[in-house]
Amino acid sequence: GFYSSIGGNESSRCANDVAKEILKLRKENIDGLVLDVRYNRGGSLYEAVAMAGIFIDGGPMGILKDKTGAVTSVKDMNRGTVYDGPLVLMVNGLSASASEFLAAALQDYNRGVIVGSRTYGKATGQVIVPMQPGKTEIDHTLDMKSGWGFSTITTMKIYRITGKTAQKNGITPDIILPDFYDFIKFREAYAPGALPSDSIYKKTYYTPFKPLPLKQLAEKTRHRVSGSEAFNLTAACSRQIVELKRRLDSVSLNWVDYKILMDAEASKFRLLSEITGKPTTAYEVNNHAFDKERIKMDEYGRQINDGWIKNLLHDITLEEAFYIICDYIEATSPN
């Protein structure tokens, strides 16, 4: 969630915690890394900057424009990287704000392959202001559930280092995959009063990595997805939801007629559920050594872990991301 300083603990920051997990994985000599920010609605912008810095050694990560019109670039001040190997970032239509900032930075630097569907399209920054008289900012003495409440105010617009923005348009992945939400109108562009998409000019100097083999990777994905019943059904179900909403504006009050309609509409969804109900055979899911020891002593943690593993084995988009990272490793291997 791109959290920052949970519970007042300065060490509990999203980027720091992710970096620690990557270091544990590196001890096991990983060949590639898949980072998943699907359904991630964002959080602290500065955690997103620090997160990008895990994979990029210095340089500007984005541009900010405040309400006065002042323009500044934001940089990760920590030199060096935690991980510099093959990287895939998964996004979807519910990846917003800080998630989009991370995706844009990695894409502009050619640092990782962005995979999934077009993101939400929120490239603005907010501050949370307490409504309690005499208080101008949040501190540890304020209860977020207090009777006075809080107001969220937009104070800045966020741009890519290229000067373009994800506002309204979102981030277009390097490799697009069918998504359940593709045809549903829920993104920022459909919100009343959404700020427009624009561009900005500011001299920013950055050195992208060499171009990734995107065309080669995308072609292999296209071949797999076109023959995938699960992905084809996902796209069909997304279209059907939109059509069903229109059809349900007027329905028969006769129960038999209504049930016939619902049974007919549900057939594709039942088939999709059956297909995705079978675990993948493309990969196995295991914990790194540290977590294996931890869950031995934590029964509740073990149950959560088992649930996550089950989900990961039934995730068709993750399965394709796995194929993509394998193709990426093979395409960039010196051997």
mmCIF file with all atom_site columns, C-alpha atoms in Angstrom, residues 29-225:
data_model
loop_
_atom_site.group_PDB
_atom_site.id
_atom_site.type_symbol
_atom_site.label_atom_id
_atom_site.label_alt_id
_atom_site.label_comp_id
_atom_site.label_asym_id
_atom_site.label_entity_id
_atom_site.label_seq_id
_atom_site.pdbx_PDB_ins_code
_atom_site.Cartn_x
_atom_site.Cartn_y
_atom_site.Cartn_z
_atom_site.occupancy
_atom_site.B_iso_or_equiv
_atom_site.pdbx_formal_charge
_atom_site.auth_seq_id
_atom_site.auth_comp_id
_atom_site.auth_asym_id
_atom_site.auth_atom_id
_atom_site.pdbx_PDB_model_num
ATOM 1   C CA . ASN A 1 29  ? 20.075  -16.669 -6.137  1.00 0.00 ? 29  ASN A CA 1
ATOM 2   C CA . ILE A 1 30  ? 16.856  -15.690 -7.896  1.00 0.00 ? 30  ILE A CA 1
ATOM 3   C CA . ASP A 1 31  ? 17.020  -15.352 -11.674 1.00 0.00 ? 31  ASP A CA 1
ATOM 4   C CA . GLY A 1 32  ? 14.186  -12.835 -12.019 1.00 0.00 ? 32  GLY A CA 1
ATOM 5   C CA . LEU A 1 33  ? 11.669  -10.854 -9.999  1.00 0.00 ? 33  LEU A CA 1
ATOM 6   C CA . VAL A 1 34  ? 7.934   -10.249 -10.514 1.00 0.00 ? 34  VAL A CA 1
ATOM 7   C CA . LEU A 1 35  ? 6.514   -7.330  -8.538  1.00 0.00 ? 35  LEU A CA 1
ATOM 8   C CA . ASP A 1 36  ? 2.711   -7.208  -8.363  1.00 0.00 ? 36  ASP A CA 1
ATOM 9   C CA . VAL A 1 37  ? 0.921   -3.872  -7.820  1.00 0.00 ? 37  VAL A CA 1
ATOM 10  C CA . ARG A 1 38  ? -2.452  -4.905  -9.244  1.00 0.00 ? 38  ARG A CA 1
ATOM 11  C CA . TYR A 1 39  ? -5.350  -3.513  -7.164  1.00 0.00 ? 39  TYR A CA 1
ATOM 12  C CA . ASN A 1 40  ? -2.826  -1.258  -5.383  1.00 0.00 ? 40  ASN A CA 1
ATOM 13  C CA . ARG A 1 41  ? -4.467  2.162   -4.961  1.00 0.00 ? 41  ARG A CA 1
ATOM 14  C CA . GLY A 1 42  ? -1.214  3.881   -3.970  1.00 0.00 ? 42  GLY A CA 1
ATOM 15  C CA . GLY A 1 43  ? -0.190  5.792   -0.880  1.00 0.00 ? 43  GLY A CA 1
ATOM 16  C CA . SER A 1 44  ? 2.924   7.819   -0.163  1.00 0.00 ? 44  SER A CA 1
ATOM 17  C CA . LEU A 1 45  ? 4.496   9.332   -3.281  1.00 0.00 ? 45  LEU A CA 1
ATOM 18  C CA . TYR A 1 46  ? 7.878   9.401   -1.617  1.00 0.00 ? 46  TYR A CA 1
ATOM 19  C CA . GLU A 1 47  ? 7.655   5.685   -0.917  1.00 0.00 ? 47  GLU A CA 1
ATOM 20  C CA . ALA A 1 48  ? 7.026   5.210   -4.649  1.00 0.00 ? 48  ALA A CA 1
ATOM 21  C CA . VAL A 1 49  ? 10.174  7.247   -5.384  1.00 0.00 ? 49  VAL A CA 1
ATOM 22  C CA . ALA A 1 50  ? 12.161  5.141   -2.913  1.00 0.00 ? 50  ALA A CA 1
ATOM 23  C CA . MET A 1 51  ? 10.676  1.954   -4.375  1.00 0.00 ? 51  MET A CA 1
ATOM 24  C CA . ALA A 1 52  ? 11.829  2.922   -7.861  1.00 0.00 ? 52  ALA A CA 1
ATOM 25  C CA . GLY A 1 53  ? 15.243  3.591   -6.338  1.00 0.00 ? 53  GLY A CA 1
ATOM 26  C CA . ILE A 1 54  ? 15.483  -0.062  -5.329  1.00 0.00 ? 54  ILE A CA 1
ATOM 27  C CA . PHE A 1 55  ? 15.885  -0.853  -9.031  1.00 0.00 ? 55  PHE A CA 1
ATOM 28  C CA . ILE A 1 56  ? 17.358  2.388   -10.458 1.00 0.00 ? 56  ILE A CA 1
ATOM 29  C CA . ASP A 1 57  ? 20.679  3.891   -9.359  1.00 0.00 ? 57  ASP A CA 1
ATOM 30  C CA . GLY A 1 58  ? 20.067  7.613   -9.004  1.00 0.00 ? 58  GLY A CA 1
ATOM 31  C CA . GLY A 1 59  ? 18.482  10.160  -11.294 1.00 0.00 ? 59  GLY A CA 1
ATOM 32  C CA . PRO A 1 60  ? 15.086  11.889  -11.434 1.00 0.00 ? 60  PRO A CA 1
ATOM 33  C CA . MET A 1 61  ? 12.011  9.682   -11.038 1.00 0.00 ? 61  MET A CA 1
ATOM 34  C CA . GLY A 1 62  ? 9.266   12.165  -11.851 1.00 0.00 ? 62  GLY A CA 1
ATOM 35  C CA . ILE A 1 63  ? 8.162   15.799  -11.863 1.00 0.00 ? 63  ILE A CA 1
ATOM 36  C CA . LEU A 1 64  ? 5.787   17.600  -9.492  1.00 0.00 ? 64  LEU A CA 1
ATOM 37  C CA . LYS A 1 65  ? 3.800   20.799  -10.067 1.00 0.00 ? 65  LYS A CA 1
ATOM 38  C CA . ASP A 1 66  ? 2.233   22.395  -7.002  1.00 0.00 ? 66  ASP A CA 1
ATOM 39  C CA . LYS A 1 67  ? -0.775  24.699  -6.752  1.00 0.00 ? 67  LYS A CA 1
ATOM 40  C CA . THR A 1 68  ? 1.406   27.794  -7.233  1.00 0.00 ? 68  THR A CA 1
ATOM 41  C CA . GLY A 1 69  ? 2.743   26.462  -10.525 1.00 0.00 ? 69  GLY A CA 1
ATOM 42  C CA . ALA A 1 70  ? 6.205   25.706  -9.141  1.00 0.00 ? 70  ALA A CA 1
ATOM 43  C CA . VAL A 1 71  ? 7.792   22.714  -10.866 1.00 0.00 ? 71  VAL A CA 1
ATOM 44  C CA . THR A 1 72  ? 10.336  20.391  -9.232  1.00 0.00 ? 72  THR A CA 1
ATOM 45  C CA . SER A 1 73  ? 11.815  17.015  -10.043 1.00 0.00 ? 73  SER A CA 1
ATOM 46  C CA . VAL A 1 74  ? 11.877  14.238  -7.455  1.00 0.00 ? 74  VAL A CA 1
ATOM 47  C CA . LYS A 1 75  ? 14.894  11.991  -7.052  1.00 0.00 ? 75  LYS A CA 1
ATOM 48  C CA . ASP A 1 76  ? 15.839  8.966   -5.021  1.00 0.00 ? 76  ASP A CA 1
ATOM 49  C CA . MET A 1 77  ? 18.669  10.250  -2.839  1.00 0.00 ? 77  MET A CA 1
ATOM 50  C CA . ASN A 1 78  ? 20.021  6.779   -2.046  1.00 0.00 ? 78  ASN A CA 1
ATOM 51  C CA . ARG A 1 79  ? 22.749  5.727   -4.439  1.00 0.00 ? 79  ARG A CA 1
ATOM 52  C CA . GLY A 1 80  ? 23.019  2.116   -5.555  1.00 0.00 ? 80  GLY A CA 1
ATOM 53  C CA . THR A 1 81  ? 20.377  -0.532  -6.155  1.00 0.00 ? 81  THR A CA 1
ATOM 54  C CA . VAL A 1 82  ? 19.061  -3.478  -4.201  1.00 0.00 ? 82  VAL A CA 1
ATOM 55  C CA . TYR A 1 83  ? 18.219  -5.519  -7.305  1.00 0.00 ? 83  TYR A CA 1
ATOM 56  C CA . ASP A 1 84  ? 19.439  -5.067  -10.878 1.00 0.00 ? 84  ASP A CA 1
ATOM 57  C CA . GLY A 1 85  ? 18.277  -8.300  -12.533 1.00 0.00 ? 85  GLY A CA 1
ATOM 58  C CA . PRO A 1 86  ? 15.313  -9.060  -14.848 1.00 0.00 ? 86  PRO A CA 1
ATOM 59  C CA . LEU A 1 87  ? 12.146  -7.402  -13.563 1.00 0.00 ? 87  LEU A CA 1
ATOM 60  C CA . VAL A 1 88  ? 8.439   -7.605  -14.441 1.00 0.00 ? 88  VAL A CA 1
ATOM 61  C CA . LEU A 1 89  ? 5.871   -5.249  -12.892 1.00 0.00 ? 89  LEU A CA 1
ATOM 62  C CA . MET A 1 90  ? 2.223   -6.350  -12.935 1.00 0.00 ? 90  MET A CA 1
ATOM 63  C CA . VAL A 1 91  ? -0.500  -3.674  -13.116 1.00 0.00 ? 91  VAL A CA 1
ATOM 64  C CA . ASN A 1 92  ? -4.223  -3.450  -13.852 1.00 0.00 ? 92  ASN A CA 1
ATOM 65  C CA . GLY A 1 93  ? -7.073  -0.947  -13.981 1.00 0.00 ? 93  GLY A CA 1
ATOM 66  C CA . LEU A 1 94  ? -7.085  -0.645  -10.189 1.00 0.00 ? 94  LEU A CA 1
ATOM 67  C CA . SER A 1 95  ? -3.382  0.228   -9.961  1.00 0.00 ? 95  SER A CA 1
ATOM 68  C CA . ALA A 1 96  ? -3.440  3.926   -9.110  1.00 0.00 ? 96  ALA A CA 1
ATOM 69  C CA . SER A 1 97  ? -1.390  6.879   -7.923  1.00 0.00 ? 97  SER A CA 1
ATOM 70  C CA . ALA A 1 98  ? 1.915   5.686   -6.390  1.00 0.00 ? 98  ALA A CA 1
ATOM 71  C CA . SER A 1 99  ? 1.587   2.379   -8.263  1.00 0.00 ? 99  SER A CA 1
ATOM 72  C CA . GLU A 1 100 ? 1.376   4.314   -11.521 1.00 0.00 ? 100 GLU A CA 1
ATOM 73  C CA . PHE A 1 101 ? 4.325   6.510   -10.557 1.00 0.00 ? 101 PHE A CA 1
ATOM 74  C CA . LEU A 1 102 ? 6.440   3.385   -10.006 1.00 0.00 ? 102 LEU A CA 1
ATOM 75  C CA . ALA A 1 103 ? 5.292   1.846   -13.290 1.00 0.00 ? 103 ALA A CA 1
ATOM 76  C CA . ALA A 1 104 ? 6.053   5.065   -15.203 1.00 0.00 ? 104 ALA A CA 1
ATOM 77  C CA . ALA A 1 105 ? 9.550   5.401   -13.735 1.00 0.00 ? 105 ALA A CA 1
ATOM 78  C CA . LEU A 1 106 ? 10.453  1.786   -14.511 1.00 0.00 ? 106 LEU A CA 1
ATOM 79  C CA . GLN A 1 107 ? 9.019   2.130   -18.023 1.00 0.00 ? 107 GLN A CA 1
ATOM 80  C CA . ASP A 1 108 ? 10.785  5.411   -18.798 1.00 0.00 ? 108 ASP A CA 1
ATOM 81  C CA . TYR A 1 109 ? 14.118  3.996   -17.648 1.00 0.00 ? 109 TYR A CA 1
ATOM 82  C CA . ASN A 1 110 ? 13.588  0.716   -19.562 1.00 0.00 ? 110 ASN A CA 1
ATOM 83  C CA . ARG A 1 111 ? 14.194  -0.903  -16.192 1.00 0.00 ? 111 ARG A CA 1
ATOM 84  C CA . GLY A 1 112 ? 11.393  -3.458  -16.200 1.00 0.00 ? 112 GLY A CA 1
ATOM 85  C CA . VAL A 1 113 ? 8.652   -4.925  -18.355 1.00 0.00 ? 113 VAL A CA 1
ATOM 86  C CA . ILE A 1 114 ? 5.221   -3.516  -17.426 1.00 0.00 ? 114 ILE A CA 1
ATOM 87  C CA . VAL A 1 115 ? 2.577   -6.225  -17.842 1.00 0.00 ? 115 VAL A CA 1
ATOM 88  C CA . GLY A 1 116 ? -1.221  -6.200  -17.509 1.00 0.00 ? 116 GLY A CA 1
ATOM 89  C CA . SER A 1 117 ? -3.955  -3.712  -18.418 1.00 0.00 ? 117 SER A CA 1
ATOM 90  C CA . ARG A 1 118 ? -4.109  0.095   -18.558 1.00 0.00 ? 118 ARG A CA 1
ATOM 91  C CA . THR A 1 119 ? -3.888  1.610   -15.086 1.00 0.00 ? 119 THR A CA 1
ATOM 92  C CA . TYR A 1 120 ? -6.432  3.790   -13.303 1.00 0.00 ? 120 TYR A CA 1
ATOM 93  C CA . GLY A 1 121 ? -5.172  7.239   -14.317 1.00 0.00 ? 121 GLY A CA 1
ATOM 94  C CA . LYS A 1 122 ? -4.658  9.173   -11.059 1.00 0.00 ? 122 LYS A CA 1
ATOM 95  C CA . ALA A 1 123 ? -1.601  11.430  -11.210 1.00 0.00 ? 123 ALA A CA 1
ATOM 96  C CA . THR A 1 124 ? -2.395  13.943  -8.489  1.00 0.00 ? 124 THR A CA 1
ATOM 97  C CA . GLY A 1 125 ? -1.123  14.339  -4.939  1.00 0.00 ? 125 GLY A CA 1
ATOM 98  C CA . GLN A 1 126 ? -3.177  15.080  -1.845  1.00 0.00 ? 126 GLN A CA 1
ATOM 99  C CA . VAL A 1 127 ? -2.660  16.174  1.731   1.00 0.00 ? 127 VAL A CA 1
ATOM 100 C CA . ILE A 1 128 ? -4.894  15.144  4.636   1.00 0.00 ? 128 ILE A CA 1
ATOM 101 C CA . VAL A 1 129 ? -5.952  18.150  6.684   1.00 0.00 ? 129 VAL A CA 1
ATOM 102 C CA . PRO A 1 130 ? -7.641  17.798  10.104  1.00 0.00 ? 130 PRO A CA 1
ATOM 103 C CA . MET A 1 131 ? -10.909 19.706  10.495  1.00 0.00 ? 131 MET A CA 1
ATOM 104 C CA . GLN A 1 132 ? -10.315 20.232  14.233  1.00 0.00 ? 132 GLN A CA 1
ATOM 105 C CA . PRO A 1 133 ? -9.872  23.963  14.990  1.00 0.00 ? 133 PRO A CA 1
ATOM 106 C CA . GLY A 1 134 ? -6.292  24.926  15.707  1.00 0.00 ? 134 GLY A CA 1
ATOM 107 C CA . LYS A 1 135 ? -4.821  21.893  13.955  1.00 0.00 ? 135 LYS A CA 1
ATOM 108 C CA . THR A 1 136 ? -3.155  22.407  10.586  1.00 0.00 ? 136 THR A CA 1
ATOM 109 C CA . GLU A 1 137 ? -1.517  19.028  10.121  1.00 0.00 ? 137 GLU A CA 1
ATOM 110 C CA . ILE A 1 138 ? -1.837  15.450  11.329  1.00 0.00 ? 138 ILE A CA 1
ATOM 111 C CA . ASP A 1 139 ? 0.222   14.458  14.346  1.00 0.00 ? 139 ASP A CA 1
ATOM 112 C CA . HIS A 1 140 ? 0.286   11.497  16.695  1.00 0.00 ? 140 HIS A CA 1
ATOM 113 C CA . THR A 1 141 ? -2.227  13.123  19.059  1.00 0.00 ? 141 THR A CA 1
ATOM 114 C CA . LEU A 1 142 ? -5.009  13.087  16.477  1.00 0.00 ? 142 LEU A CA 1
ATOM 115 C CA . ASP A 1 143 ? -7.364  10.156  16.143  1.00 0.00 ? 143 ASP A CA 1
ATOM 116 C CA . MET A 1 144 ? -8.236  9.456   12.484  1.00 0.00 ? 144 MET A CA 1
ATOM 117 C CA . LYS A 1 145 ? -11.703 8.459   13.737  1.00 0.00 ? 145 LYS A CA 1
ATOM 118 C CA . SER A 1 146 ? -12.268 11.585  15.820  1.00 0.00 ? 146 SER A CA 1
ATOM 119 C CA . GLY A 1 147 ? -15.516 13.482  15.552  1.00 0.00 ? 147 GLY A CA 1
ATOM 120 C CA . TRP A 1 148 ? -13.967 16.449  13.759  1.00 0.00 ? 148 TRP A CA 1
ATOM 121 C CA . GLY A 1 149 ? -12.921 14.404  10.768  1.00 0.00 ? 149 GLY A CA 1
ATOM 122 C CA . PHE A 1 150 ? -10.433 15.139  8.016   1.00 0.00 ? 150 PHE A CA 1
ATOM 123 C CA . SER A 1 151 ? -10.407 16.591  4.525   1.00 0.00 ? 151 SER A CA 1
ATOM 124 C CA . THR A 1 152 ? -8.307  15.390  1.604   1.00 0.00 ? 152 THR A CA 1
ATOM 125 C CA . ILE A 1 153 ? -7.154  18.256  -0.614  1.00 0.00 ? 153 ILE A CA 1
ATOM 126 C CA . THR A 1 154 ? -5.387  17.967  -3.965  1.00 0.00 ? 154 THR A CA 1
ATOM 127 C CA . THR A 1 155 ? -2.240  20.105  -3.910  1.00 0.00 ? 155 THR A CA 1
ATOM 128 C CA . MET A 1 156 ? -0.105  18.845  -6.792  1.00 0.00 ? 156 MET A CA 1
ATOM 129 C CA . LYS A 1 157 ? -0.045  17.212  -10.205 1.00 0.00 ? 157 LYS A CA 1
ATOM 130 C CA . ILE A 1 158 ? 2.421   14.449  -10.994 1.00 0.00 ? 158 ILE A CA 1
ATOM 131 C CA . TYR A 1 159 ? 4.278   13.967  -14.269 1.00 0.00 ? 159 TYR A CA 1
ATOM 132 C CA . ARG A 1 160 ? 6.631   11.405  -15.735 1.00 0.00 ? 160 ARG A CA 1
ATOM 133 C CA . ILE A 1 161 ? 10.264  12.360  -16.303 1.00 0.00 ? 161 ILE A CA 1
ATOM 134 C CA . THR A 1 162 ? 9.305   12.736  -19.966 1.00 0.00 ? 162 THR A CA 1
ATOM 135 C CA . GLY A 1 163 ? 6.900   15.547  -19.042 1.00 0.00 ? 163 GLY A CA 1
ATOM 136 C CA . LYS A 1 164 ? 3.835   13.446  -19.845 1.00 0.00 ? 164 LYS A CA 1
ATOM 137 C CA . THR A 1 165 ? 1.283   12.434  -17.235 1.00 0.00 ? 165 THR A CA 1
ATOM 138 C CA . ALA A 1 166 ? -0.724  9.360   -16.286 1.00 0.00 ? 166 ALA A CA 1
ATOM 139 C CA . GLN A 1 167 ? -3.646  11.589  -15.286 1.00 0.00 ? 167 GLN A CA 1
ATOM 140 C CA . LYS A 1 168 ? -6.886  10.285  -16.863 1.00 0.00 ? 168 LYS A CA 1
ATOM 141 C CA . ASN A 1 169 ? -5.013  8.188   -19.460 1.00 0.00 ? 169 ASN A CA 1
ATOM 142 C CA . GLY A 1 170 ? -3.199  5.877   -17.055 1.00 0.00 ? 170 GLY A CA 1
ATOM 143 C CA . ILE A 1 171 ? -0.076  3.875   -17.896 1.00 0.00 ? 171 ILE A CA 1
ATOM 144 C CA . THR A 1 172 ? -0.232  1.631   -20.953 1.00 0.00 ? 172 THR A CA 1
ATOM 145 C CA . PRO A 1 173 ? 1.680   -1.584  -20.224 1.00 0.00 ? 173 PRO A CA 1
ATOM 146 C CA . ASP A 1 174 ? 4.463   -2.799  -22.486 1.00 0.00 ? 174 ASP A CA 1
ATOM 147 C CA . ILE A 1 175 ? 2.601   -6.094  -22.766 1.00 0.00 ? 175 ILE A CA 1
ATOM 148 C CA . ILE A 1 176 ? -1.194  -5.881  -22.536 1.00 0.00 ? 176 ILE A CA 1
ATOM 149 C CA . LEU A 1 177 ? -3.176  -8.797  -21.117 1.00 0.00 ? 177 LEU A CA 1
ATOM 150 C CA . PRO A 1 178 ? -6.967  -9.294  -21.071 1.00 0.00 ? 178 PRO A CA 1
ATOM 151 C CA . ASP A 1 179 ? -8.418  -8.118  -17.792 1.00 0.00 ? 179 ASP A CA 1
ATOM 152 C CA . PHE A 1 180 ? -11.789 -8.668  -16.137 1.00 0.00 ? 180 PHE A CA 1
ATOM 153 C CA . TYR A 1 181 ? -12.266 -4.893  -15.795 1.00 0.00 ? 181 TYR A CA 1
ATOM 154 C CA . ASP A 1 182 ? -11.321 -3.933  -19.367 1.00 0.00 ? 182 ASP A CA 1
ATOM 155 C CA . PHE A 1 183 ? -14.772 -2.836  -20.518 1.00 0.00 ? 183 PHE A CA 1
ATOM 156 C CA . ILE A 1 184 ? -16.104 -1.460  -17.226 1.00 0.00 ? 184 ILE A CA 1
ATOM 157 C CA . LYS A 1 185 ? -16.087 2.338   -16.936 1.00 0.00 ? 185 LYS A CA 1
ATOM 158 C CA . PHE A 1 186 ? -14.578 2.978   -13.512 1.00 0.00 ? 186 PHE A CA 1
ATOM 159 C CA . ARG A 1 187 ? -11.239 4.681   -14.143 1.00 0.00 ? 187 ARG A CA 1
ATOM 160 C CA . GLU A 1 188 ? -10.338 8.290   -13.307 1.00 0.00 ? 188 GLU A CA 1
ATOM 161 C CA . ALA A 1 189 ? -11.358 9.451   -16.788 1.00 0.00 ? 189 ALA A CA 1
ATOM 162 C CA . TYR A 1 190 ? -15.005 8.632   -15.936 1.00 0.00 ? 190 TYR A CA 1
ATOM 163 C CA . ALA A 1 191 ? -15.001 10.462  -12.584 1.00 0.00 ? 191 ALA A CA 1
ATOM 164 C CA . PRO A 1 192 ? -16.951 13.744  -12.450 1.00 0.00 ? 192 PRO A CA 1
ATOM 165 C CA . GLY A 1 193 ? -14.565 16.677  -12.187 1.00 0.00 ? 193 GLY A CA 1
ATOM 166 C CA . ALA A 1 194 ? -11.430 14.679  -12.939 1.00 0.00 ? 194 ALA A CA 1
ATOM 167 C CA . LEU A 1 195 ? -8.491  16.945  -13.713 1.00 0.00 ? 195 LEU A CA 1
ATOM 168 C CA . PRO A 1 196 ? -7.483  16.950  -17.383 1.00 0.00 ? 196 PRO A CA 1
ATOM 169 C CA . SER A 1 197 ? -4.452  15.235  -18.854 1.00 0.00 ? 197 SER A CA 1
ATOM 170 C CA . ASP A 1 198 ? -1.684  17.601  -19.883 1.00 0.00 ? 198 ASP A CA 1
ATOM 171 C CA . SER A 1 199 ? 2.068   17.774  -20.366 1.00 0.00 ? 199 SER A CA 1
ATOM 172 C CA . ILE A 1 200 ? 4.808   19.860  -18.822 1.00 0.00 ? 200 ILE A CA 1
ATOM 173 C CA . TYR A 1 201 ? 8.241   20.986  -19.939 1.00 0.00 ? 201 TYR A CA 1
ATOM 174 C CA . LYS A 1 202 ? 11.173  20.777  -17.562 1.00 0.00 ? 202 LYS A CA 1
ATOM 175 C CA . LYS A 1 203 ? 14.750  19.922  -18.398 1.00 0.00 ? 203 LYS A CA 1
ATOM 176 C CA . THR A 1 204 ? 15.458  16.588  -16.766 1.00 0.00 ? 204 THR A CA 1
ATOM 177 C CA . TYR A 1 205 ? 18.580  14.586  -17.435 1.00 0.00 ? 205 TYR A CA 1
ATOM 178 C CA . TYR A 1 206 ? 18.380  10.874  -17.021 1.00 0.00 ? 206 TYR A CA 1
ATOM 179 C CA . THR A 1 207 ? 20.053  7.890   -18.616 1.00 0.00 ? 207 THR A CA 1
ATOM 180 C CA . PRO A 1 208 ? 17.684  5.052   -19.489 1.00 0.00 ? 208 PRO A CA 1
ATOM 181 C CA . PHE A 1 209 ? 18.906  1.500   -19.725 1.00 0.00 ? 209 PHE A CA 1
ATOM 182 C CA . LYS A 1 210 ? 19.238  -0.093  -23.131 1.00 0.00 ? 210 LYS A CA 1
ATOM 183 C CA . PRO A 1 211 ? 15.906  -0.954  -24.797 1.00 0.00 ? 211 PRO A CA 1
ATOM 184 C CA . LEU A 1 212 ? 14.210  -4.135  -23.631 1.00 0.00 ? 212 LEU A CA 1
ATOM 185 C CA . PRO A 1 213 ? 13.266  -6.928  -26.074 1.00 0.00 ? 213 PRO A CA 1
ATOM 186 C CA . LEU A 1 214 ? 9.602   -5.904  -25.821 1.00 0.00 ? 214 LEU A CA 1
ATOM 187 C CA . LYS A 1 215 ? 8.573   -6.809  -29.356 1.00 0.00 ? 215 LYS A CA 1
ATOM 188 C CA . GLN A 1 216 ? 9.970   -10.322 -28.973 1.00 0.00 ? 216 GLN A CA 1
ATOM 189 C CA . LEU A 1 217 ? 8.350   -10.800 -25.552 1.00 0.00 ? 217 LEU A CA 1
ATOM 190 C CA . ALA A 1 218 ? 5.000   -9.371  -26.688 1.00 0.00 ? 218 ALA A CA 1
ATOM 191 C CA . GLU A 1 219 ? 4.839   -11.687 -29.677 1.00 0.00 ? 219 GLU A CA 1
ATOM 192 C CA . LYS A 1 220 ? 5.361   -14.769 -27.492 1.00 0.00 ? 220 LYS A CA 1
ATOM 193 C CA . THR A 1 221 ? 2.670   -13.537 -25.118 1.00 0.00 ? 221 THR A CA 1
ATOM 194 C CA . ARG A 1 222 ? 0.264   -12.829 -27.987 1.00 0.00 ? 222 ARG A CA 1
ATOM 195 C CA . HIS A 1 223 ? 0.697   -16.401 -29.212 1.00 0.00 ? 223 HIS A CA 1
ATOM 196 C CA . ARG A 1 224 ? 0.025   -17.871 -25.752 1.00 0.00 ? 224 ARG A CA 1
ATOM 197 C CA . VAL A 1 225 ? -2.913  -15.594 -24.918 1.00 0.00 ? 225 VAL A CA 1
#
